XYZ file of C-alpha atoms in Angstrom:
457
model
C -52.522 51.604 -204.754
C -51.730 52.773 -201.198
C -55.077 51.541 -200.035
C -54.412 48.116 -201.576
C -50.953 47.927 -199.975
C -52.371 49.032 -196.625
C -55.076 46.350 -196.837
C -52.477 43.718 -197.656
C -50.377 44.745 -194.662
C -53.420 44.595 -192.427
C -54.161 41.094 -193.674
C -50.551 40.014 -193.082
C -50.650 41.568 -189.595
C -53.794 39.631 -188.814
C -52.200 36.418 -190.039
C -49.067 37.074 -187.964
C -51.208 37.765 -184.921
C -53.079 34.481 -185.405
C -49.780 32.605 -185.819
C -48.370 34.280 -182.706
C -51.466 33.399 -180.696
C -51.280 29.829 -181.946
C -47.607 29.533 -181.011
C -48.316 30.996 -177.599
C -51.060 28.442 -176.999
C -48.802 25.580 -178.123
C -45.977 26.765 -175.871
C -48.367 27.180 -172.942
C -49.638 23.627 -173.346
C -46.056 22.371 -173.655
C -45.095 24.117 -170.419
C -48.117 22.644 -168.612
C -47.373 19.120 -169.880
C -43.671 19.426 -169.043
C -44.525 20.760 -165.570
C -46.876 17.849 -164.915
C -44.213 15.389 -166.089
C -41.588 16.936 -163.820
C -43.946 16.946 -160.829
C -44.776 13.274 -161.397
C -41.083 12.326 -161.507
C -39.734 14.768 -158.931
C -42.236 15.206 -156.123
C -41.714 18.258 -153.934
C -43.739 19.363 -150.930
C -43.919 22.611 -148.979
C -45.892 23.222 -145.800
C -46.579 26.924 -145.383
C -48.949 26.605 -142.414
C -47.816 28.409 -139.277
C -48.387 25.355 -137.064
C -46.815 22.899 -139.561
C -50.135 21.045 -139.474
C -49.448 19.302 -142.799
C -46.020 17.961 -141.815
C -44.835 15.228 -139.507
C -43.712 16.192 -136.040
C -40.104 15.890 -134.916
C -41.048 12.822 -132.848
C -42.389 10.982 -135.910
C -39.334 11.898 -137.974
C -37.067 10.531 -135.230
C -38.980 7.229 -135.245
C -38.751 6.961 -139.036
C -34.997 7.546 -138.830
C -34.644 4.322 -136.824
C -36.211 2.173 -139.566
C -33.794 0.460 -141.956
C -36.050 -1.933 -143.858
C -38.905 -1.872 -146.324
C -42.206 -0.601 -144.969
C -45.647 -1.117 -146.459
C -48.930 0.498 -145.396
C -52.154 -1.070 -146.654
C -55.274 1.047 -146.302
C -58.508 -0.930 -146.189
C -60.930 1.572 -147.693
C -62.331 2.656 -151.031
C -59.572 4.884 -152.492
C -62.211 7.189 -154.037
C -64.115 7.705 -150.774
C -63.570 10.760 -148.548
C -62.343 8.409 -145.791
C -59.763 6.800 -148.039
C -58.553 10.138 -149.403
C -58.215 11.642 -145.924
C -56.129 8.756 -144.586
C -54.053 8.723 -147.766
C -53.139 12.370 -147.199
C -51.901 11.437 -143.732
C -49.857 8.522 -145.078
C -48.362 10.769 -147.747
C -46.696 12.775 -144.987
C -44.796 9.627 -144.058
C -43.865 9.000 -147.690
C -42.425 12.520 -147.898
C -40.011 11.597 -145.094
C -39.584 7.951 -146.151
C -39.717 7.725 -149.974
C -39.474 3.923 -149.864
C -42.826 3.616 -148.106
C -45.298 1.581 -150.170
C -48.938 2.584 -149.874
C -51.602 0.161 -151.077
C -55.390 0.126 -151.079
C -57.783 -2.743 -150.472
C -61.532 -2.182 -150.621
C -62.916 -4.441 -147.846
C -66.276 -4.625 -149.616
C -64.678 -6.022 -152.776
C -62.090 -8.213 -151.018
C -63.596 -9.307 -147.669
C -61.298 -12.324 -147.448
C -58.196 -10.098 -147.413
C -59.766 -7.967 -144.699
C -60.438 -11.033 -142.523
C -56.895 -12.280 -143.074
C -55.449 -8.956 -141.881
C -57.772 -8.742 -138.866
C -59.610 -5.730 -140.293
C -63.141 -5.279 -138.962
C -64.067 -1.832 -140.280
C -63.318 0.425 -143.212
C -60.473 2.871 -142.672
C -58.075 0.602 -140.821
C -54.394 0.542 -141.781
C -52.123 -2.503 -141.740
C -48.377 -1.864 -141.382
C -45.839 -4.510 -142.469
C -42.159 -4.188 -141.537
C -39.497 -6.902 -141.551
C -42.033 -9.717 -141.322
C -43.921 -8.079 -138.447
C -47.430 -6.671 -138.740
C -49.720 -4.316 -136.841
C -53.360 -3.554 -137.613
C -54.447 -0.097 -136.489
C -58.039 0.606 -135.511
C -57.660 4.337 -134.795
C -55.760 6.404 -137.337
C -53.719 9.444 -136.363
C -50.100 10.497 -136.565
C -49.605 9.412 -132.954
C -51.079 5.924 -133.492
C -49.135 5.333 -136.717
C -45.832 6.535 -135.254
C -46.380 4.479 -132.102
C -46.971 1.373 -134.224
C -43.818 2.067 -136.248
C -41.848 2.419 -133.025
C -43.119 -0.953 -131.816
C -42.420 -2.614 -135.170
C -38.882 -1.250 -135.237
C -38.006 -2.378 -131.705
C -35.628 -5.321 -131.526
C -37.289 -6.700 -128.386
C -40.159 -5.912 -126.033
C -39.058 -4.586 -122.608
C -40.964 -5.923 -119.598
C -42.223 -3.670 -116.807
C -43.487 -5.666 -113.817
C -45.655 -4.009 -111.156
C -45.721 -5.811 -107.806
C -49.328 -6.621 -106.862
C -51.245 -8.989 -104.613
C -51.277 -6.920 -101.420
C -53.488 -3.984 -102.373
C -50.828 -2.138 -104.383
C -51.621 0.188 -107.280
C -52.630 -2.000 -110.244
C -50.742 -1.424 -113.503
C -53.846 -2.453 -115.459
C -56.425 -1.081 -113.026
C -59.049 1.529 -113.813
C -59.493 2.956 -110.311
C -58.408 6.472 -109.480
C -55.435 5.273 -107.423
C -54.340 2.647 -109.963
C -51.688 2.977 -112.677
C -53.720 1.796 -115.673
C -53.161 4.969 -117.695
C -49.412 4.691 -117.169
C -49.549 1.054 -118.269
C -51.436 2.071 -121.414
C -48.817 4.750 -122.148
C -46.044 2.180 -121.813
C -47.882 -0.337 -124.005
C -48.308 2.308 -126.690
C -44.541 2.791 -126.680
C -43.787 -0.915 -127.022
C -43.355 -1.911 -123.375
C -45.102 -4.912 -121.854
C -46.534 -3.707 -118.536
C -47.819 -6.643 -116.450
C -48.645 -7.350 -112.791
C -46.316 -9.577 -110.803
C -47.325 -11.405 -107.623
C -44.156 -12.440 -105.789
C -46.275 -14.401 -103.369
C -46.891 -16.929 -106.160
C -43.598 -16.914 -108.089
C -40.164 -17.686 -106.698
C -38.349 -14.679 -108.202
C -38.658 -11.730 -110.544
C -38.391 -13.032 -114.143
C -34.958 -12.473 -115.674
C -36.370 -10.646 -118.715
C -37.915 -7.913 -116.523
C -36.450 -4.503 -117.360
C -38.075 -2.485 -114.549
C -39.947 -3.438 -111.386
C -42.528 -0.954 -110.063
C -43.233 -1.109 -106.322
C -46.010 0.844 -104.613
C -47.062 0.857 -100.973
C -49.118 -2.255 -100.085
C -52.375 -1.881 -98.157
C -51.883 -5.112 -96.239
C -48.654 -6.651 -94.894
C -46.567 -8.441 -97.495
C -46.744 -12.222 -97.599
C -43.675 -14.080 -96.299
C -40.754 -14.085 -98.726
C -41.974 -11.225 -100.945
C -39.612 -8.516 -99.703
C -36.709 -11.000 -99.732
C -37.384 -11.706 -103.412
C -37.457 -7.980 -104.095
C -34.089 -7.556 -102.383
C -32.699 -10.464 -104.414
C -33.839 -8.686 -107.570
C -32.079 -5.498 -106.478
C -28.965 -7.453 -105.484
C -28.626 -8.995 -108.944
C -28.723 -5.509 -110.540
C -32.386 -4.991 -111.421
C -33.770 -1.507 -112.017
C -36.468 -0.345 -109.613
C -39.130 2.381 -109.486
C -40.394 2.655 -105.912
C -43.509 4.766 -105.353
C -43.774 5.426 -101.623
C -46.623 7.058 -99.713
C -47.092 8.356 -96.154
C -48.139 5.671 -93.704
C -46.948 2.195 -92.754
C -44.655 0.351 -95.176
C -46.393 -2.975 -94.458
C -43.353 -5.178 -94.832
C -41.093 -3.067 -97.087
C -38.885 -1.944 -94.157
C -36.046 -4.374 -95.070
C -35.828 -2.784 -98.537
C -35.507 0.632 -96.894
C -32.626 -0.665 -94.774
C -31.001 -2.374 -97.770
C -30.849 0.936 -99.660
C -29.866 2.922 -96.571
C -32.848 5.183 -97.168
C -33.900 7.788 -94.614
C -37.544 8.873 -94.868
C -38.375 12.190 -93.209
C -41.389 12.086 -90.896
C -44.679 13.678 -91.854
C -46.093 14.843 -95.163
C -44.746 17.580 -97.428
C -46.707 20.831 -97.530
C -45.854 23.545 -100.008
C -47.045 27.159 -100.016
C -46.342 27.328 -103.753
C -49.335 25.040 -104.366
C -51.715 28.015 -104.175
C -50.078 29.627 -107.206
C -51.004 26.526 -109.247
C -54.615 26.589 -108.135
C -54.274 23.596 -105.798
C -56.797 23.856 -102.984
C -54.741 21.988 -100.384
C -51.148 22.753 -99.342
C -50.396 19.076 -98.621
C -48.651 18.595 -101.956
C -45.069 18.688 -103.139
C -44.532 21.055 -106.072
C -41.534 20.430 -108.335
C -41.208 23.693 -110.234
C -37.550 23.564 -111.326
C -35.515 20.711 -112.758
C -31.787 19.953 -112.767
C -29.675 19.697 -115.894
C -29.743 15.904 -115.994
C -31.178 13.264 -118.363
C -33.665 12.399 -115.609
C -35.375 15.755 -116.233
C -34.608 16.137 -119.936
C -37.269 18.263 -121.635
C -39.335 18.849 -118.492
C -40.739 22.358 -118.166
C -44.199 22.267 -116.568
C -44.384 21.965 -112.797
C -45.230 18.551 -111.356
C -47.524 18.122 -108.349
C -47.155 15.191 -105.936
C -50.228 14.979 -103.636
C -49.428 13.817 -100.105
C -45.725 13.194 -100.621
C -42.924 12.023 -98.407
C -39.471 13.604 -98.398
C -36.057 11.965 -98.058
C -32.651 12.564 -96.627
C -29.799 12.271 -99.126
C -27.734 9.719 -97.185
C -27.605 6.219 -98.685
C -26.107 2.816 -98.013
C -22.449 2.280 -99.041
C -22.031 1.462 -102.720
C -24.946 3.585 -103.907
C -24.493 6.965 -105.596
C -27.095 9.726 -105.558
C -27.074 10.481 -109.288
C -29.670 13.264 -109.172
C -32.759 14.342 -107.293
C -35.805 16.590 -107.637
C -36.822 18.902 -104.839
C -39.646 21.102 -103.683
C -39.323 24.872 -103.376
C -37.984 26.860 -100.404
C -41.511 27.496 -99.040
C -42.128 23.826 -98.256
C -41.492 21.595 -95.256
C -42.358 18.175 -93.880
C -45.421 18.715 -91.705
C -45.704 16.218 -88.848
C -48.917 17.569 -87.357
C -52.492 17.858 -88.574
C -53.057 18.978 -92.165
C -56.043 21.225 -91.511
C -56.488 24.749 -90.239
C -53.497 27.060 -89.940
C -50.295 25.150 -90.764
C -46.886 26.482 -89.765
C -43.482 24.846 -89.645
C -42.364 23.749 -86.183
C -38.592 23.411 -86.089
C -38.632 21.925 -82.580
C -40.284 18.676 -83.731
C -37.867 18.237 -86.639
C -39.796 19.816 -89.504
C -37.191 20.770 -92.101
C -37.527 23.724 -94.463
C -37.369 23.190 -98.204
C -36.005 22.461 -100.674
C -36.742 18.824 -99.831
C -35.812 15.848 -102.027
C -38.995 14.046 -103.117
C -37.539 12.142 -106.111
C -34.104 10.519 -105.882
C -32.195 8.686 -108.616
C -29.664 6.119 -107.382
C -26.991 4.288 -109.345
C -24.572 1.486 -108.618
C -22.020 -0.176 -110.937
C -22.566 -3.851 -111.701
C -19.193 -5.641 -111.561
C -18.337 -7.669 -114.649
C -21.344 -6.453 -116.684
C -20.142 -3.029 -117.769
C -23.398 -1.309 -116.840
C -24.922 0.500 -113.904
C -27.978 -0.338 -111.882
C -30.620 2.356 -111.553
C -33.194 2.903 -108.816
C -35.683 5.764 -108.484
C -37.426 6.590 -105.213
C -40.522 8.810 -105.305
C -42.217 10.074 -102.162
C -45.654 9.778 -103.751
C -47.431 7.347 -106.045
C -50.541 9.453 -106.670
C -48.836 11.740 -109.170
C -48.924 9.067 -111.918
C -52.163 7.436 -110.799
C -55.177 7.515 -113.101
C -56.593 10.444 -111.149
C -53.522 12.689 -111.394
C -51.333 11.621 -114.320
C -52.999 14.122 -116.647
C -52.489 17.081 -114.300
C -49.728 19.645 -114.721
C -46.429 18.024 -115.807
C -47.044 14.699 -114.048
C -47.326 12.564 -117.179
C -44.080 13.886 -118.618
C -42.278 13.370 -115.307
C -43.511 9.790 -114.970
C -42.456 8.890 -118.497
C -39.064 10.529 -117.946
C -38.496 8.359 -114.891
C -39.302 5.222 -116.881
C -37.083 6.385 -119.756
C -34.143 6.958 -117.416
C -34.557 3.522 -115.830
C -34.756 1.725 -119.187
C -32.100 1.491 -121.885
C -31.316 4.780 -123.673
C -33.754 5.456 -126.499
C -35.969 2.510 -125.580
C -38.955 4.636 -124.550
C -39.850 6.400 -127.778
C -41.068 9.984 -127.850
C -44.483 10.049 -129.516
C -46.297 12.938 -131.202
C -48.785 14.704 -128.961
C -52.304 13.340 -128.993
C -54.562 15.139 -131.491
C -56.535 17.887 -129.822
C -59.057 20.492 -130.742
C -57.827 22.940 -133.406
C -56.938 26.307 -132.011
C -59.476 29.012 -132.734
C -58.354 31.967 -134.836
C -58.746 35.031 -132.648
C -58.084 38.443 -134.230
C -57.606 41.641 -132.300
C -59.120 44.971 -133.330
C -56.091 46.054 -135.346
C -55.936 42.789 -137.305
C -59.652 42.938 -138.126
C -59.294 46.537 -139.317
C -56.313 45.615 -141.502
C -58.152 42.720 -143.126
C -61.263 44.837 -143.664
C -59.389 47.717 -145.289
C -57.360 45.310 -147.367
C -60.388 43.512 -148.797
C -62.640 46.568 -149.221
C -60.142 49.260 -150.206
C -56.636 48.046 -151.032
C -57.478 45.086 -153.273
C -60.143 46.981 -155.324
C -57.730 49.911 -155.655
C -55.040 47.599 -157.049
C -57.417 46.174 -159.656
C -58.582 49.686 -160.557
C -54.992 50.844 -160.998
C -54.196 47.841 -163.217
C -57.247 48.569 -165.350
C -56.319 52.230 -165.747
C -52.754 51.340 -166.721
C -53.950 48.845 -169.335
C -56.390 51.424 -170.714
C -53.629 54.018 -170.940
C -51.278 51.592 -172.711
C -53.923 50.738 -175.266
C -54.584 54.435 -175.825
C -50.874 55.091 -176.385
C -50.465 52.088 -178.686
C -53.739 51.548 -180.570
C-alpha cells in the first residue's frame, strides 16, 4: 500500500514538474514578446564606448537644435547590402537626436529614374530634404551630413569676397600661398567664397558679408583702393592679411585706419620649442578671454609676420588683439646667422600685437563694424592652414567678423581609429582574468550547484 501511494506521489510530482516547466516556458516567451513590443514602441539607446564613437558629437547636436521643420533622408542603396546597413546605422544616430527624421531607401538599380532625378550617380549617396531645399551628398560621414544640415537650415548664404586681380592670394587657388583650403572650409559651412576684382566692378557688392584683402604682388589698378575705402566707410567688415614688403597701393587704407606697422619681421625664440626650424615666425601661444579667441588652445604660428602698434585713427576701438611671447621682437636686419635684438634701431621686445580686432559703431543701424588686421597671410594659406592651431584661428577670425552663430561648428573630420595600447600591468590583469579568474568563477559555480543537489536530491 505504501509503495503504491509512493508511486502515485512520484507520478503527481512528475506531472507537477512538467506543468511547472511548461508554465515557465510560456512565461519566458511572454516576457520576450512583451520586451520586443516595448522596444519597438519605445526605442532607447545607450552608448557605452569610452570615445562615444556611436553617438553624435556636440557640434552635430547643436546643428540639429537649429532645425525646426521636417527633415527627410533618402539613402540610395540596397537596404540589405552592407553599404546600406552601414549608412543606415549612421543615420540612426541622427534619428536618436531628432525623432522626426524620416529615413527612406531607394535602390538605384531598381529605380534608376529616381536616382537621375535626385542627381545620384553612385550607390551609397544620401539626399537630404528640408523645407523645400535639397542637398545630394557624395561622401558620407557625420561631418558631411552635419555640414549639409547646417547649410539647409541657414536662412541666407553669406558672401565672402577676396580681392584679386593683382597677384593676391586666390580664395579658390590651389597653390601653396593661396587660400583655396580656407575657401573650401567656408563653403562647407554654407558661405559663398568668391574672388572679387575691383578693377572691373565699380564697388563691392552690397550683399558681401566680409571682404578679404591680401598683399598684392603688383601695384593696384587706379580706383581699387578708393573702392575698398568706400566699402569700409559704409560699414563693411574686413579681414586684412598683411605681409612684410611693399603695400603696392594699399597705403591709403593704412592711413584711413590710422594703422602703424612696425618695421621689420617678427622673430620669436619660442619657435624652437614647437619644432620650427626658423625663428622668423610669430608664435601665438596664449589667447585672451574674448569671443575672438573662443575655444582656441593650440598655439598658432604666423611665418614671416609683421607687428603693429596699438594706436588707431579716431572713431575706431581696439576690441582685442593677439600677441607674441616676451622672447620675440621685430627684427629689422638680416634673418640669417646669429640674430639678436638691437634696441638702437627701434626693435621692440615682445609681446607684440600681430592680430588686431577693430570695431566702430554704425550710426542709425544699431550694429558695429568689425575689422581684423593680421600681420601675416601665410598662416591660413594652403601650405600652413593645417599646421598647429592655424585652421582654428582662421575660422575664429571669420566667425567673429560674421554674424553670431553664422559660421557653424562642424564635427572633426574622420581620422584613423586610435590604436589600443596596453601597458604591462593591463596585459597581466587581462591574462590572469581570462586564464585564472574566469575559470575559477565557473568552477566555484559548478561546485556550489553540485553541493546544492547533494543536499537536496
